[in-house]
Amino acid sequence: MTVKSIPLELTVRGSGQIENLTKQVKEALTSSRLKAGIVTVFVRHTTASIMIIEDEPGLRSDTNVFWERLIPKDPALNHNTLNAGEDNGHSHLRGQLQGQSVTVPFNDGALSLGRWQEIVMIDFDTRPRARQLIIQFIGE
C-alpha cells in the first residue's frame, strides 16, 4: 500500500462559487502511478465544501438557490453578532452540513466516477480567499 498526498491551492471569490476539481484529481492520479485504491479530496476550511455533482450550469444555479433557501444569510446569527465584523455564519453552517471531503475509488488508474459525476468544491464564504486542498491517494 502507498499513500501519496498532493496539495492544491485555489483562489476563489466566494458567494457560492463552484470550482470543478475533476481534471486536477485525474492528473494527480496519473502522476501518482497508482492503479487501484481510493482518493480523498479534502478542503482545509470550514466555509467551503467538497461534493460530487453533475456539473452543468442549471445545477450550479439550482445548488446555490438550494443553499440560500436551506440556510439563508442572516446577520442575526450568533457567529456574526458575537464576532465583530463577521458576516459568514451561514457559510460555516453550510460547510458543516455539506462536509469538507469526498472519497472516490479508482481502478486501472481511472477514477470510478459515474458518467455525469464530477468532483467540485463550493465556496460558501462572503469574500475572496485562497483555499488549500489536499488530494490524498491510498492504493497500489
mmCIF file of C-alpha atoms in Angstrom:
data_model
loop_
_atom_site.group_PDB
_atom_site.id
_atom_site.type_symbol
_atom_site.label_atom_id
_atom_site.label_comp_id
_atom_site.label_asym_id
_atom_site.label_seq_id
_atom_site.Cartn_x
_atom_site.Cartn_y
_atom_site.Cartn_z
ATOM 1 C CA MET A 1 0.000 0.000 0.000
ATOM 2 C CA THR A 2 1.189 3.507 -0.872
ATOM 3 C CA VAL A 3 -0.049 6.857 0.416
ATOM 4 C CA LYS A 4 0.530 9.994 -1.663
ATOM 5 C CA SER A 5 -0.681 13.476 -0.784
ATOM 6 C CA ILE A 6 -0.767 16.349 -3.242
ATOM 7 C CA PRO A 7 -1.507 19.913 -2.120
ATOM 8 C CA LEU A 8 -3.654 22.169 -4.270
ATOM 9 C CA GLU A 9 -4.372 25.867 -3.789
ATOM 10 C CA LEU A 10 -7.225 27.744 -5.432
ATOM 11 C CA THR A 11 -8.113 31.409 -5.299
ATOM 12 C CA VAL A 12 -11.889 31.765 -5.237
ATOM 13 C CA ARG A 13 -14.327 34.634 -4.988
ATOM 14 C CA GLY A 14 -16.811 33.048 -2.539
ATOM 15 C CA SER A 15 -20.570 33.589 -2.699
ATOM 16 C CA GLY A 16 -21.346 30.045 -3.846
ATOM 17 C CA GLN A 17 -18.612 29.734 -6.472
ATOM 18 C CA ILE A 18 -18.376 26.139 -7.687
ATOM 19 C CA GLU A 19 -14.957 25.040 -8.917
ATOM 20 C CA ASN A 20 -14.613 21.749 -10.802
ATOM 21 C CA LEU A 21 -11.659 19.720 -9.467
ATOM 22 C CA THR A 22 -12.101 16.566 -11.540
ATOM 23 C CA LYS A 23 -9.345 17.373 -14.035
ATOM 24 C CA GLN A 24 -6.822 18.147 -11.267
ATOM 25 C CA VAL A 25 -7.702 14.912 -9.442
ATOM 26 C CA LYS A 26 -7.364 12.855 -12.650
ATOM 27 C CA GLU A 27 -3.992 14.469 -13.412
ATOM 28 C CA ALA A 28 -2.812 13.811 -9.854
ATOM 29 C CA LEU A 29 -3.907 10.167 -10.161
ATOM 30 C CA THR A 30 -1.964 9.767 -13.392
ATOM 31 C CA SER A 31 1.163 11.285 -11.848
ATOM 32 C CA SER A 32 0.812 9.057 -8.768
ATOM 33 C CA ARG A 33 1.201 5.944 -10.961
ATOM 34 C CA LEU A 34 -1.188 4.104 -8.654
ATOM 35 C CA LYS A 35 -3.592 1.679 -10.296
ATOM 36 C CA ALA A 36 -6.184 0.817 -7.640
ATOM 37 C CA GLY A 37 -7.304 2.322 -4.359
ATOM 38 C CA ILE A 38 -9.132 5.383 -3.088
ATOM 39 C CA VAL A 39 -8.639 9.117 -3.343
ATOM 40 C CA THR A 40 -9.884 11.607 -0.803
ATOM 41 C CA VAL A 41 -10.268 15.249 -1.769
ATOM 42 C CA PHE A 42 -10.281 17.478 1.321
ATOM 43 C CA VAL A 43 -10.617 21.258 1.691
ATOM 44 C CA ARG A 44 -8.908 22.733 4.763
ATOM 45 C CA HIS A 45 -11.572 25.348 5.516
ATOM 46 C CA THR A 46 -14.902 25.469 7.362
ATOM 47 C CA THR A 47 -16.675 27.725 4.865
ATOM 48 C CA ALA A 48 -16.073 25.564 1.785
ATOM 49 C CA SER A 49 -17.112 22.032 0.894
ATOM 50 C CA ILE A 50 -16.284 19.217 -1.490
ATOM 51 C CA MET A 51 -19.091 17.351 -3.235
ATOM 52 C CA ILE A 52 -19.951 15.308 -6.300
ATOM 53 C CA ILE A 53 -22.478 16.770 -8.721
ATOM 54 C CA GLU A 54 -23.475 16.716 -12.360
ATOM 55 C CA ASP A 55 -21.597 19.888 -13.229
ATOM 56 C CA GLU A 56 -23.786 21.846 -15.605
ATOM 57 C CA PRO A 57 -24.974 25.472 -15.424
ATOM 58 C CA GLY A 58 -28.549 24.682 -14.392
ATOM 59 C CA LEU A 59 -27.464 22.558 -11.441
ATOM 60 C CA ARG A 60 -24.829 25.087 -10.418
ATOM 61 C CA SER A 61 -27.592 27.691 -10.194
ATOM 62 C CA ASP A 62 -30.021 25.279 -8.515
ATOM 63 C CA THR A 63 -27.362 24.329 -5.960
ATOM 64 C CA ASN A 64 -26.890 27.948 -4.924
ATOM 65 C CA VAL A 65 -30.662 28.535 -4.770
ATOM 66 C CA PHE A 66 -30.990 25.391 -2.610
ATOM 67 C CA TRP A 67 -28.351 26.593 -0.134
ATOM 68 C CA GLU A 68 -29.894 30.067 0.037
ATOM 69 C CA ARG A 69 -33.282 28.543 0.864
ATOM 70 C CA LEU A 70 -31.892 25.984 3.323
ATOM 71 C CA ILE A 71 -29.508 28.280 5.231
ATOM 72 C CA PRO A 72 -30.077 31.910 4.213
ATOM 73 C CA LYS A 73 -27.720 34.764 5.019
ATOM 74 C CA ASP A 74 -28.740 36.107 8.409
ATOM 75 C CA PRO A 75 -26.946 38.948 10.219
ATOM 76 C CA ALA A 76 -28.608 37.815 13.474
ATOM 77 C CA LEU A 77 -26.666 34.509 13.578
ATOM 78 C CA ASN A 78 -24.616 34.315 16.782
ATOM 79 C CA HIS A 79 -21.371 33.849 14.844
ATOM 80 C CA ASN A 80 -21.989 37.223 13.223
ATOM 81 C CA THR A 81 -23.155 39.073 16.334
ATOM 82 C CA LEU A 82 -20.540 37.679 18.752
ATOM 83 C CA ASN A 83 -17.578 38.172 16.393
ATOM 84 C CA ALA A 84 -17.231 41.792 15.344
ATOM 85 C CA GLY A 85 -17.034 42.227 11.596
ATOM 86 C CA GLU A 86 -18.105 38.657 10.736
ATOM 87 C CA ASP A 87 -20.899 38.118 8.241
ATOM 88 C CA ASN A 88 -20.360 34.482 7.292
ATOM 89 C CA GLY A 89 -22.228 32.478 9.945
ATOM 90 C CA HIS A 90 -24.372 30.968 7.181
ATOM 91 C CA SER A 91 -21.185 29.968 5.315
ATOM 92 C CA HIS A 92 -19.984 27.932 8.293
ATOM 93 C CA LEU A 93 -23.355 26.237 8.713
ATOM 94 C CA ARG A 94 -23.471 25.287 5.021
ATOM 95 C CA GLY A 95 -19.946 23.884 5.259
ATOM 96 C CA GLN A 96 -20.870 21.861 8.345
ATOM 97 C CA LEU A 97 -23.818 20.312 6.572
ATOM 98 C CA GLN A 98 -22.133 19.592 3.221
ATOM 99 C CA GLY A 99 -18.755 18.467 4.597
ATOM 100 C CA GLN A 100 -15.138 19.058 3.682
ATOM 101 C CA SER A 101 -14.249 15.868 1.791
ATOM 102 C CA VAL A 102 -15.287 13.113 -0.587
ATOM 103 C CA THR A 103 -13.677 9.747 -1.214
ATOM 104 C CA VAL A 104 -13.738 8.119 -4.643
ATOM 105 C CA PRO A 105 -12.426 4.652 -5.557
ATOM 106 C CA PHE A 106 -10.166 4.191 -8.556
ATOM 107 C CA ASN A 107 -9.253 1.115 -10.552
ATOM 108 C CA ASP A 108 -6.976 0.521 -13.545
ATOM 109 C CA GLY A 109 -5.603 4.042 -12.975
ATOM 110 C CA ALA A 110 -9.009 5.715 -13.528
ATOM 111 C CA LEU A 111 -11.492 7.317 -11.154
ATOM 112 C CA SER A 112 -14.624 5.182 -10.688
ATOM 113 C CA LEU A 113 -16.976 8.131 -11.148
ATOM 114 C CA GLY A 114 -20.313 7.658 -12.859
ATOM 115 C CA ARG A 115 -20.949 9.115 -16.299
ATOM 116 C CA TRP A 116 -22.128 12.526 -15.077
ATOM 117 C CA GLN A 117 -20.306 12.724 -11.752
ATOM 118 C CA GLU A 118 -17.758 15.486 -11.212
ATOM 119 C CA ILE A 119 -15.795 16.412 -8.086
ATOM 120 C CA VAL A 120 -16.302 20.062 -7.161
ATOM 121 C CA MET A 121 -15.542 22.497 -4.383
ATOM 122 C CA ILE A 122 -18.195 25.017 -3.418
ATOM 123 C CA ASP A 123 -17.047 28.130 -1.616
ATOM 124 C CA PHE A 124 -19.728 29.448 0.717
ATOM 125 C CA ASP A 125 -17.771 32.376 2.152
ATOM 126 C CA THR A 126 -18.681 36.027 1.650
ATOM 127 C CA ARG A 127 -15.388 37.237 0.193
ATOM 128 C CA PRO A 128 -12.490 36.036 -1.972
ATOM 129 C CA ARG A 129 -9.994 33.706 -0.347
ATOM 130 C CA ALA A 130 -7.161 31.336 -1.122
ATOM 131 C CA ARG A 131 -8.265 27.769 -0.417
ATOM 132 C CA GLN A 132 -5.898 24.938 0.427
ATOM 133 C CA LEU A 133 -6.911 21.430 -0.545
ATOM 134 C CA ILE A 134 -5.301 18.037 -0.174
ATOM 135 C CA ILE A 135 -5.691 15.241 -2.707
ATOM 136 C CA GLN A 136 -4.637 12.023 -0.981
ATOM 137 C CA PHE A 137 -4.331 8.646 -2.646
ATOM 138 C CA ILE A 138 -4.172 5.321 -0.853
ATOM 139 C CA GLY A 139 -3.526 2.395 -3.148
ATOM 140 C CA GLU A 140 -1.131 0.295 -5.086
#
